[in-house]
Amino acid sequence: MRVRFAPSPTGALHIGGARTALFNWLFARGRSGTLVLRIEDTDRERSTEENVAQILDALDWLGIDWDEGPISQRSLESRHMEVLTQLESAGLAYRSTANAEDVRAWKDLHGAEKGFRGEAEAEGALRLRVPDSGETVVEDVIRGTTVFAHQHLDDPVIARAGGTPLYNLAVAVDDLDAGITHVIRGEDHLSNTPKQVLVLQALGAQPPIYAHLPLLHGPDGKKLSKRHGAASVQELRGAGYLSEAVVNYTALLGAGYDSNEEIFTAEQLQEKFSLDRVSKSPAVFDEVKLRHINGIYMRALPEQELTRRIEEFTGRSGIAAAVAISREKIQTLADFDPLCGFIWDGPVDDPKAVKKVFGRDGAIEALKAARQALDGCSEVFSAEEVEAALEPIPDQLDVAAGKVYQPIRVAISGTTISPGIFETVSVLGREETLSRIDLRLAKLAAAEQQS
């Protein structure tokens, strides 16, 4: 069994392409098959080495390996030219100067439903002859049988007038020569399939088994695009997602796994994957669900490994204590800095938070009481010691605990969101905590004098 993933290097690898690569990889690895990586770079204007590098980088990050390639489709052009000559010499293809306007005029004369049939000329683009009768049947594992009546199919152009082979010719020949047995790709390629099958039949070859995957939609039911969030693999990595979580979630998109389960190892995905279970309906890519699954993977990582990954992502070091107190609150690597960055960078400037918390009666008095309690702590300043010092204050002031802890939080972080207050104060340390509380009290006093 041989499959191929054949991206066009006209941009980064998007989520839909990543799913196609993943499904091919799962299918091959689960059946001891071969995965061929072919770079379809015949679009000379848009295909770049930079985009090829991005695609390879994305596949590597996802852990998707291949057995043959990467093969540049452009490097196979001499073989494509050989097939073009073979088809023309056998009378299975002909030269034609007919352009789109000529085709429309022909259909006006012969009927709009009739497939265009040209006359052989001495020059022009090369068109494949489609039989006037009969039909091309595409057997698709996912979509079932699709029938294309020949009388409705135009003779497709398979090479430009200058001799350059076109996509449908190149793809069919490359799949044939590589011995591809299964073509697993997006349903946006379905309209190309009869043309490729006709090329293969003209060459006396049997077409592979096809499986056209339904497209991905956003939660709003529309085709997935940038407006739904991260659109490429690199953007997901930049947003702080773990590769194993992205693979897990992407593999669930339309694959028909048990709906009662959501966490699978790569090995389990390979074992369970089956084209027969892939849904015909569009799958929904929902970044909220991806965040949920990513959070599960984050919390499952050993603390040392999670720290290493966050250090690599943020460029920070010496963050182990902060990771320990925040790991239950973050769902991506990118969540760490907004939650804990104030520990090293100082309190953020959030006037709304200051006004919200210190605009309440008793907030300054609560902060002063907390400062006094913390000043009595030892240099050990453990979370347990901090908790023991602060816990009596709400009862002493006859207020809810939040009326004491939120002023502390805003004083040391600048915002109303942080890890647990006792743990955060402990990680920040005694001197730094007291210093920040003093600074906030001074600013509040200065503001009071000005008002």
Short mmCIF file of C-alpha atoms in Angstrom, two decimals:
data_model
loop_
_atom_site.label_atom_id
_atom_site.label_comp_id
_atom_site.label_asym_id
_atom_site.label_seq_id
_atom_site.Cartn_x
_atom_site.Cartn_y
_atom_site.Cartn_z
CA MET A 1 0.00 0.00 0.00
CA ARG A 2 1.47 3.34 -1.08
CA VAL A 3 0.08 6.81 -0.40
CA ARG A 4 1.38 10.29 -1.05
CA PHE A 5 1.11 13.73 0.41
CA ALA A 6 1.55 16.29 -2.34
CA PRO A 7 1.40 19.91 -1.12
CA SER A 8 1.86 22.91 -3.39
CA PRO A 9 4.54 25.24 -1.97
CA THR A 10 2.56 28.41 -2.64
CA GLY A 11 2.30 29.27 1.07
CA ALA A 12 2.51 27.83 4.56
CA LEU A 13 0.94 24.47 5.43
CA HIS A 14 -2.60 25.25 6.56
CA ILE A 15 -4.72 23.18 8.92
CA GLY A 16 -6.60 21.47 6.10
CA GLY A 17 -3.36 20.43 4.44
CA ALA A 18 -1.98 19.28 7.78
CA ARG A 19 -5.02 17.05 8.26
CA THR A 20 -4.54 15.58 4.79
CA ALA A 21 -0.89 14.86 5.59
CA LEU A 22 -1.86 13.38 8.94
CA PHE A 23 -4.54 11.09 7.50
CA ASN A 24 -2.11 9.81 4.85
CA TRP A 25 0.51 9.24 7.56
CA LEU A 26 -1.92 7.45 9.88
CA PHE A 27 -3.17 5.27 7.03
CA ALA A 28 0.36 4.32 5.96
CA ARG A 29 1.77 3.75 9.42
CA GLY A 30 -1.24 1.73 10.56
CA ARG A 31 -0.88 -0.66 7.62
CA SER A 32 2.89 -0.88 7.19
CA GLY A 33 2.54 1.15 4.02
CA THR A 34 4.78 3.70 2.32
CA LEU A 35 4.26 7.46 2.45
CA VAL A 36 5.71 9.45 -0.44
CA LEU A 37 6.22 13.20 -0.06
CA ARG A 38 5.91 14.99 -3.39
CA ILE A 39 6.21 18.77 -3.69
CA GLU A 40 3.91 19.93 -6.49
CA ASP A 41 5.96 22.94 -7.49
CA THR A 42 4.93 23.32 -11.14
CA ASP A 43 3.47 26.79 -10.40
CA ARG A 44 6.78 28.53 -11.03
CA GLU A 45 5.53 31.99 -10.09
CA ARG A 46 4.13 31.10 -6.65
CA SER A 47 6.24 28.09 -5.61
CA THR A 48 9.26 29.12 -3.54
CA GLU A 49 12.04 27.37 -1.66
CA GLU A 50 10.97 29.32 1.44
CA ASN A 51 7.49 27.79 1.26
CA VAL A 52 8.97 24.32 0.76
CA ALA A 53 11.05 24.85 3.89
CA GLN A 54 7.96 25.98 5.80
CA ILE A 55 6.05 22.84 4.78
CA LEU A 56 8.92 20.53 5.77
CA ASP A 57 9.30 22.39 9.06
CA ALA A 58 5.57 22.03 9.80
CA LEU A 59 5.58 18.29 9.05
CA ASP A 60 8.67 17.81 11.21
CA TRP A 61 7.05 19.70 14.12
CA LEU A 62 3.93 17.54 13.84
CA GLY A 63 6.06 14.40 13.88
CA ILE A 64 4.90 13.33 10.40
CA ASP A 65 7.73 11.48 8.69
CA TRP A 66 7.83 10.03 5.18
CA ASP A 67 9.54 7.12 3.46
CA GLU A 68 10.34 8.58 0.03
CA GLY A 69 11.04 12.15 -1.01
CA PRO A 70 10.64 15.01 -0.87
CA ILE A 71 10.34 14.73 -4.66
CA SER A 72 10.05 17.92 -6.69
CA GLN A 73 7.35 17.55 -9.33
CA ARG A 74 9.27 19.99 -11.47
CA SER A 75 12.21 17.58 -11.53
CA LEU A 76 9.94 15.02 -13.25
CA GLU A 77 9.12 17.29 -16.19
CA SER A 78 11.10 15.25 -18.73
CA ARG A 79 8.91 12.25 -17.89
CA HIS A 80 5.78 14.39 -18.30
CA MET A 81 7.03 15.57 -21.71
CA GLU A 82 7.64 11.98 -22.70
CA VAL A 83 4.03 11.06 -21.88
CA LEU A 84 2.70 14.09 -23.77
CA THR A 85 4.59 12.99 -26.86
CA GLN A 86 3.30 9.44 -26.40
CA LEU A 87 -0.33 10.57 -26.15
CA GLU A 88 -0.09 12.91 -29.13
CA SER A 89 1.65 10.31 -31.29
CA ALA A 90 -1.06 7.76 -30.47
CA GLY A 91 -3.79 10.20 -31.49
CA LEU A 92 -5.07 10.36 -27.90
CA ALA A 93 -4.27 14.06 -27.65
CA TYR A 94 -4.27 16.90 -30.18
CA ARG A 95 -3.09 20.47 -30.65
CA SER A 96 -5.69 23.21 -30.42
CA THR A 97 -5.56 27.01 -30.35
CA ALA A 98 -9.08 27.21 -28.91
CA ASN A 99 -9.27 29.63 -25.99
CA ALA A 100 -12.03 30.15 -23.43
CA GLU A 101 -13.98 32.38 -25.80
CA ASP A 102 -13.76 29.77 -28.58
CA VAL A 103 -15.02 27.09 -26.19
CA ARG A 104 -18.01 29.27 -25.24
CA ALA A 105 -18.80 29.88 -28.92
CA TRP A 106 -18.61 26.13 -29.59
CA LYS A 107 -21.02 25.43 -26.73
CA ASP A 108 -23.41 28.13 -27.99
CA LEU A 109 -23.51 26.21 -31.25
CA HIS A 110 -23.59 22.64 -29.94
CA GLY A 111 -25.29 23.07 -26.54
CA ALA A 112 -24.06 24.29 -23.19
CA GLU A 113 -24.21 20.78 -21.71
CA LYS A 114 -21.99 19.31 -24.40
CA GLY A 115 -18.31 18.84 -23.64
CA PHE A 116 -16.01 20.80 -25.93
CA ARG A 117 -14.49 18.86 -28.82
CA GLY A 118 -11.85 20.59 -30.92
CA GLU A 119 -10.21 19.89 -34.24
CA ALA A 120 -6.56 18.94 -34.44
CA GLU A 121 -4.32 21.82 -35.49
CA ALA A 122 -0.64 22.23 -36.25
CA GLU A 123 0.04 24.21 -33.08
CA GLY A 124 -1.53 25.30 -29.82
CA ALA A 125 -2.15 23.76 -26.42
CA LEU A 126 -2.39 19.98 -26.16
CA ARG A 127 -5.83 18.60 -25.30
CA LEU A 128 -6.65 15.06 -24.26
CA ARG A 129 -9.35 13.41 -26.36
CA VAL A 130 -12.38 12.44 -24.25
CA PRO A 131 -14.48 9.61 -25.72
CA ASP A 132 -17.83 10.90 -27.02
CA SER A 133 -19.74 8.08 -25.37
CA GLY A 134 -19.52 6.28 -22.07
CA GLU A 135 -18.60 7.64 -18.68
CA THR A 136 -15.76 7.90 -16.22
CA VAL A 137 -16.59 6.37 -12.86
CA VAL A 138 -14.71 7.51 -9.77
CA GLU A 139 -14.96 5.08 -6.89
CA ASP A 140 -14.34 6.98 -3.69
CA VAL A 141 -13.98 5.26 -0.31
CA ILE A 142 -15.56 8.22 1.49
CA ARG A 143 -18.02 9.66 -1.02
CA GLY A 144 -19.05 6.52 -2.85
CA THR A 145 -19.45 6.34 -6.62
CA THR A 146 -19.42 9.50 -8.74
CA VAL A 147 -20.22 9.19 -12.44
CA PHE A 148 -19.00 11.71 -15.03
CA ALA A 149 -20.70 11.32 -18.42
CA HIS A 150 -18.16 11.84 -21.20
CA GLN A 151 -20.60 13.86 -23.28
CA HIS A 152 -20.49 16.59 -20.63
CA LEU A 153 -16.69 16.67 -20.21
CA ASP A 154 -14.55 19.11 -22.20
CA ASP A 155 -11.40 17.77 -23.80
CA PRO A 156 -9.04 18.94 -21.04
CA VAL A 157 -5.87 20.89 -21.74
CA ILE A 158 -2.90 18.84 -20.55
CA ALA A 159 -0.06 21.06 -21.81
CA ARG A 160 0.34 24.71 -22.69
CA ALA A 161 1.12 25.80 -26.22
CA GLY A 162 4.75 26.22 -25.18
CA GLY A 163 4.86 22.57 -24.13
CA THR A 164 4.69 22.97 -20.36
CA PRO A 165 2.74 20.05 -18.83
CA LEU A 166 -0.28 21.04 -16.75
CA TYR A 167 -1.28 19.88 -13.29
CA ASN A 168 -3.72 17.07 -14.10
CA LEU A 169 -1.31 15.41 -16.51
CA ALA A 170 1.64 15.69 -14.11
CA VAL A 171 -0.29 14.39 -11.11
CA ALA A 172 -1.68 11.38 -12.94
CA VAL A 173 1.74 10.43 -14.34
CA ASP A 174 3.50 10.92 -11.02
CA ASP A 175 0.95 8.79 -9.16
CA LEU A 176 1.30 6.08 -11.80
CA ASP A 177 5.09 6.07 -11.76
CA ALA A 178 5.25 6.11 -7.96
CA GLY A 179 2.89 3.14 -7.73
CA ILE A 180 0.44 5.08 -5.57
CA THR A 181 -2.41 2.78 -4.53
CA HIS A 182 -4.52 5.24 -2.53
CA VAL A 183 -4.98 8.97 -3.15
CA ILE A 184 -6.20 10.65 0.06
CA ARG A 185 -6.78 14.37 -0.46
CA GLY A 186 -9.27 17.20 0.02
CA GLU A 187 -12.60 17.19 -1.78
CA ASP A 188 -11.59 20.40 -3.55
CA HIS A 189 -9.63 18.06 -5.85
CA LEU A 190 -12.69 16.00 -6.76
CA SER A 191 -13.37 17.97 -9.95
CA ASN A 192 -9.82 17.17 -11.12
CA THR A 193 -10.24 13.45 -10.59
CA PRO A 194 -12.06 12.50 -13.83
CA LYS A 195 -9.40 14.34 -15.84
CA GLN A 196 -6.65 12.42 -14.06
CA VAL A 197 -8.51 9.14 -14.48
CA LEU A 198 -8.87 9.84 -18.22
CA VAL A 199 -5.12 10.41 -18.47
CA LEU A 200 -4.45 7.13 -16.70
CA GLN A 201 -6.91 5.26 -18.90
CA ALA A 202 -5.29 6.74 -22.00
CA LEU A 203 -2.03 5.29 -20.71
CA GLY A 204 -3.66 1.90 -20.16
CA ALA A 205 -3.33 2.14 -16.39
CA GLN A 206 -5.75 1.46 -13.58
CA PRO A 207 -6.52 4.46 -11.38
CA PRO A 208 -5.70 4.32 -7.66
CA ILE A 209 -8.32 4.13 -4.93
CA TYR A 210 -9.55 7.63 -4.11
CA ALA A 211 -10.62 9.11 -0.79
CA HIS A 212 -11.64 12.76 -0.90
CA LEU A 213 -11.75 14.31 2.56
CA PRO A 214 -14.52 16.82 3.35
CA LEU A 215 -13.31 20.36 3.85
CA LEU A 216 -12.84 21.90 7.27
CA HIS A 217 -15.31 24.53 8.48
CA GLY A 218 -15.18 26.98 11.34
CA PRO A 219 -17.69 26.92 14.21
CA ASP A 220 -19.93 29.26 12.17
CA GLY A 221 -20.33 26.60 9.46
CA LYS A 222 -18.28 28.53 6.89
CA LYS A 223 -15.14 27.31 5.18
CA LEU A 224 -12.18 27.54 7.53
CA SER A 225 -10.18 30.74 7.04
CA LYS A 226 -7.99 33.20 8.93
CA ARG A 227 -11.02 34.82 10.51
CA HIS A 228 -11.48 31.64 12.57
CA GLY A 229 -8.06 32.04 14.19
CA ALA A 230 -4.76 30.36 13.41
CA ALA A 231 -4.73 29.20 9.81
CA SER A 232 -1.32 27.52 9.47
CA VAL A 233 0.71 25.02 11.46
CA GLN A 234 3.35 27.66 12.17
CA GLU A 235 0.66 29.98 13.56
CA LEU A 236 -0.55 27.25 15.89
CA ARG A 237 2.99 26.66 17.10
CA GLY A 238 3.42 30.42 17.57
CA ALA A 239 0.19 30.51 19.57
CA GLY A 240 1.73 28.10 22.08
CA TYR A 241 0.08 24.81 21.17
CA LEU A 242 1.90 21.52 21.72
CA SER A 243 2.52 19.46 18.60
CA GLU A 244 1.12 16.29 20.14
CA ALA A 245 -2.12 18.10 21.05
CA VAL A 246 -2.45 19.52 17.52
CA VAL A 247 -1.96 16.03 16.05
CA ASN A 248 -4.50 14.54 18.48
CA TYR A 249 -7.15 17.18 17.79
CA THR A 250 -6.59 17.33 14.02
CA ALA A 251 -6.83 13.55 13.78
CA LEU A 252 -10.30 13.73 15.33
CA LEU A 253 -11.65 16.04 12.61
CA GLY A 254 -14.00 13.81 10.66
CA ALA A 255 -12.09 10.59 11.27
CA GLY A 256 -14.96 8.84 13.04
CA TYR A 257 -13.16 7.83 16.23
CA ASP A 258 -15.16 6.93 19.33
CA SER A 259 -16.94 10.15 20.32
CA ASN A 260 -16.60 9.23 24.00
CA GLU A 261 -12.83 9.54 23.82
CA GLU A 262 -10.75 12.57 22.94
CA ILE A 263 -7.18 11.77 23.96
CA PHE A 264 -5.18 9.35 21.81
CA THR A 265 -1.48 8.68 21.41
CA ALA A 266 -0.04 8.68 17.89
CA GLU A 267 0.22 4.91 18.04
CA GLN A 268 -3.45 4.58 18.99
CA LEU A 269 -4.46 6.92 16.18
CA GLN A 270 -2.50 4.83 13.68
CA GLU A 271 -4.08 1.63 14.94
CA LYS A 272 -7.65 2.97 14.91
CA PHE A 273 -7.63 5.05 11.71
CA SER A 274 -9.82 3.76 8.88
CA LEU A 275 -10.94 5.48 5.69
CA ASP A 276 -14.24 3.64 5.98
CA ARG A 277 -15.11 5.69 9.06
CA VAL A 278 -14.22 9.11 7.69
CA SER A 279 -17.31 11.31 7.56
CA LYS A 280 -18.69 12.76 4.32
CA SER A 281 -19.78 15.90 6.14
CA PRO A 282 -17.46 18.88 6.75
CA ALA A 283 -15.61 18.67 10.04
CA VAL A 284 -15.53 21.70 12.34
CA PHE A 285 -12.18 23.10 13.46
CA ASP A 286 -12.90 24.80 16.78
CA GLU A 287 -9.94 26.43 18.47
CA VAL A 288 -11.80 26.40 21.79
CA LYS A 289 -11.76 22.59 21.68
CA LEU A 290 -8.13 22.59 20.61
CA ARG A 291 -7.29 24.76 23.63
CA HIS A 292 -9.15 22.31 25.85
CA ILE A 293 -7.19 19.33 24.53
CA ASN A 294 -3.94 21.28 24.64
CA GLY A 295 -4.61 22.07 28.29
CA ILE A 296 -4.99 18.37 29.03
CA TYR A 297 -1.63 17.66 27.39
CA MET A 298 0.01 20.57 29.23
CA ARG A 299 -1.16 19.33 32.62
CA ALA A 300 -0.07 15.78 31.81
CA LEU A 301 3.54 16.81 31.11
CA PRO A 302 6.06 16.25 33.89
CA GLU A 303 6.77 19.60 35.54
CA GLN A 304 10.38 19.62 34.41
CA GLU A 305 9.39 19.02 30.78
CA LEU A 306 6.64 21.65 30.89
CA THR A 307 9.16 24.11 32.32
CA ARG A 308 11.62 23.32 29.53
CA ARG A 309 9.00 23.91 26.86
CA ILE A 310 7.81 27.18 28.38
CA GLU A 311 11.41 28.37 28.72
CA GLU A 312 12.01 27.53 25.07
CA PHE A 313 8.80 29.30 24.02
CA THR A 314 9.22 32.45 26.13
CA GLY A 315 13.01 32.75 26.18
CA ARG A 316 12.89 33.02 29.97
CA SER A 317 14.92 30.95 32.43
CA GLY A 318 14.64 30.19 36.10
CA ILE A 319 10.85 29.90 35.91
CA ALA A 320 10.29 26.49 37.50
CA ALA A 321 8.61 27.87 40.62
CA ALA A 322 6.25 30.02 38.55
CA VAL A 323 5.39 27.08 36.30
CA ALA A 324 4.55 24.98 39.34
CA ILE A 325 1.97 27.49 40.60
CA SER A 326 0.44 28.30 37.21
CA ARG A 327 0.26 24.99 35.34
CA GLU A 328 -3.36 24.35 36.32
CA LYS A 329 -4.42 27.76 34.99
CA ILE A 330 -2.81 27.76 31.53
CA GLN A 331 -3.90 25.94 28.40
CA THR A 332 -1.13 26.96 26.00
CA LEU A 333 2.54 27.88 26.32
CA ALA A 334 1.55 31.41 25.33
CA ASP A 335 -0.74 31.72 28.36
CA PHE A 336 2.22 31.66 30.75
CA ASP A 337 3.66 35.13 30.19
CA PRO A 338 0.38 37.08 30.49
CA LEU A 339 -0.30 35.22 33.74
CA CYS A 340 3.18 35.26 35.30
CA GLY A 341 5.29 37.79 33.43
CA PHE A 342 4.82 40.39 36.16
CA ILE A 343 6.97 38.28 38.48
CA TRP A 344 10.06 39.35 36.49
CA ASP A 345 8.85 42.38 34.58
CA GLY A 346 7.09 44.17 37.40
CA PRO A 347 3.41 45.06 37.74
CA VAL A 348 1.58 45.75 34.49
CA ASP A 349 -0.05 49.13 33.95
CA ASP A 350 -3.79 48.46 34.19
CA PRO A 351 -5.60 51.60 35.41
CA LYS A 352 -8.98 49.86 35.12
CA ALA A 353 -7.88 47.14 37.54
CA VAL A 354 -6.54 49.72 39.99
CA LYS A 355 -9.76 51.74 39.83
CA LYS A 356 -11.95 48.64 40.11
CA VAL A 357 -10.22 47.26 43.20
CA PHE A 358 -9.04 50.39 45.03
CA GLY A 359 -12.17 52.35 44.22
CA ARG A 360 -13.95 50.25 46.82
CA ASP A 361 -14.21 51.28 50.45
CA GLY A 362 -11.73 49.55 52.71
CA ALA A 363 -9.35 48.35 49.95
CA ILE A 364 -6.41 50.51 51.08
CA GLU A 365 -6.92 49.54 54.70
CA ALA A 366 -6.99 45.86 53.70
CA LEU A 367 -3.72 46.24 51.76
CA LYS A 368 -2.07 47.97 54.72
CA ALA A 369 -3.20 45.16 57.03
CA ALA A 370 -1.83 42.57 54.60
CA ARG A 371 1.46 44.40 54.37
CA GLN A 372 1.82 44.39 58.15
CA ALA A 373 1.03 40.67 58.34
CA LEU A 374 3.52 39.81 55.60
CA ASP A 375 6.20 41.94 57.19
CA GLY A 376 6.05 39.61 60.18
CA CYS A 377 6.87 36.52 58.09
CA SER A 378 10.28 34.89 58.03
CA GLU A 379 12.70 34.93 55.10
CA VAL A 380 11.53 31.42 54.20
CA PHE A 381 8.26 33.01 53.08
CA SER A 382 6.65 29.74 52.05
CA ALA A 383 3.13 29.64 50.62
CA GLU A 384 1.98 27.98 53.84
CA GLU A 385 3.50 30.75 55.97
CA VAL A 386 1.97 33.44 53.74
CA GLU A 387 -1.43 31.80 53.98
CA ALA A 388 -1.21 31.58 57.76
CA ALA A 389 -0.33 35.29 57.93
CA LEU A 390 -3.08 36.50 55.61
CA GLU A 391 -5.92 34.14 56.44
CA PRO A 392 -7.08 35.91 59.68
CA ILE A 393 -7.32 39.35 58.05
CA PRO A 394 -10.78 38.99 56.39
CA ASP A 395 -12.31 38.06 59.76
CA GLN A 396 -10.45 40.87 61.49
CA LEU A 397 -11.79 43.42 59.00
CA ASP A 398 -15.16 41.67 58.70
CA VAL A 399 -14.91 41.45 54.89
CA ALA A 400 -14.92 38.69 52.30
CA ALA A 401 -11.54 37.13 51.51
CA GLY A 402 -11.51 38.64 48.02
CA LYS A 403 -11.64 42.15 49.53
CA VAL A 404 -8.21 41.44 51.02
CA TYR A 405 -6.59 39.26 48.38
CA GLN A 406 -7.50 41.32 45.31
CA PRO A 407 -5.80 44.49 46.61
CA ILE A 408 -2.67 42.40 47.22
CA ARG A 409 -2.93 40.91 43.73
CA VAL A 410 -3.26 44.29 42.02
CA ALA A 411 -0.43 45.72 44.11
CA ILE A 412 2.07 43.03 43.15
CA SER A 413 0.92 42.23 39.59
CA GLY A 414 -0.92 45.32 38.41
CA THR A 415 -3.92 43.26 37.36
CA THR A 416 -6.72 41.19 38.86
CA ILE A 417 -5.48 37.89 37.40
CA SER A 418 -2.59 35.81 38.70
CA PRO A 419 -1.88 32.32 40.02
CA GLY A 420 -3.04 31.58 43.59
CA ILE A 421 -2.31 34.57 45.79
CA PHE A 422 -0.41 32.70 48.53
CA GLU A 423 1.77 30.87 46.02
CA THR A 424 2.35 34.01 43.96
CA VAL A 425 3.41 36.07 46.95
CA SER A 426 5.76 33.27 48.04
CA VAL A 427 7.38 32.97 44.59
CA LEU A 428 7.78 36.75 44.39
CA GLY A 429 9.61 36.74 47.72
CA ARG A 430 9.29 38.74 50.92
CA GLU A 431 11.30 41.83 50.01
CA GLU A 432 9.89 42.21 46.50
CA THR A 433 6.32 41.72 47.70
CA LEU A 434 6.65 44.34 50.42
CA SER A 435 8.39 46.71 48.02
CA ARG A 436 5.57 46.45 45.49
CA ILE A 437 2.88 46.90 48.12
CA ASP A 438 4.71 50.00 49.41
CA LEU A 439 4.93 51.39 45.87
CA ARG A 440 1.21 50.88 45.27
CA LEU A 441 0.30 52.48 48.61
CA ALA A 442 2.52 55.46 47.75
CA LYS A 443 0.87 55.87 44.35
CA LEU A 444 -2.59 55.67 45.91
CA ALA A 445 -1.65 58.27 48.51
CA ALA A 446 -0.29 60.59 45.82
CA ALA A 447 -3.45 60.19 43.76
CA GLU A 448 -5.55 60.93 46.84
CA GLN A 449 -3.66 64.17 47.49
CA GLN A 450 -4.13 65.32 43.88
CA SER A 451 -7.88 64.67 43.89
#
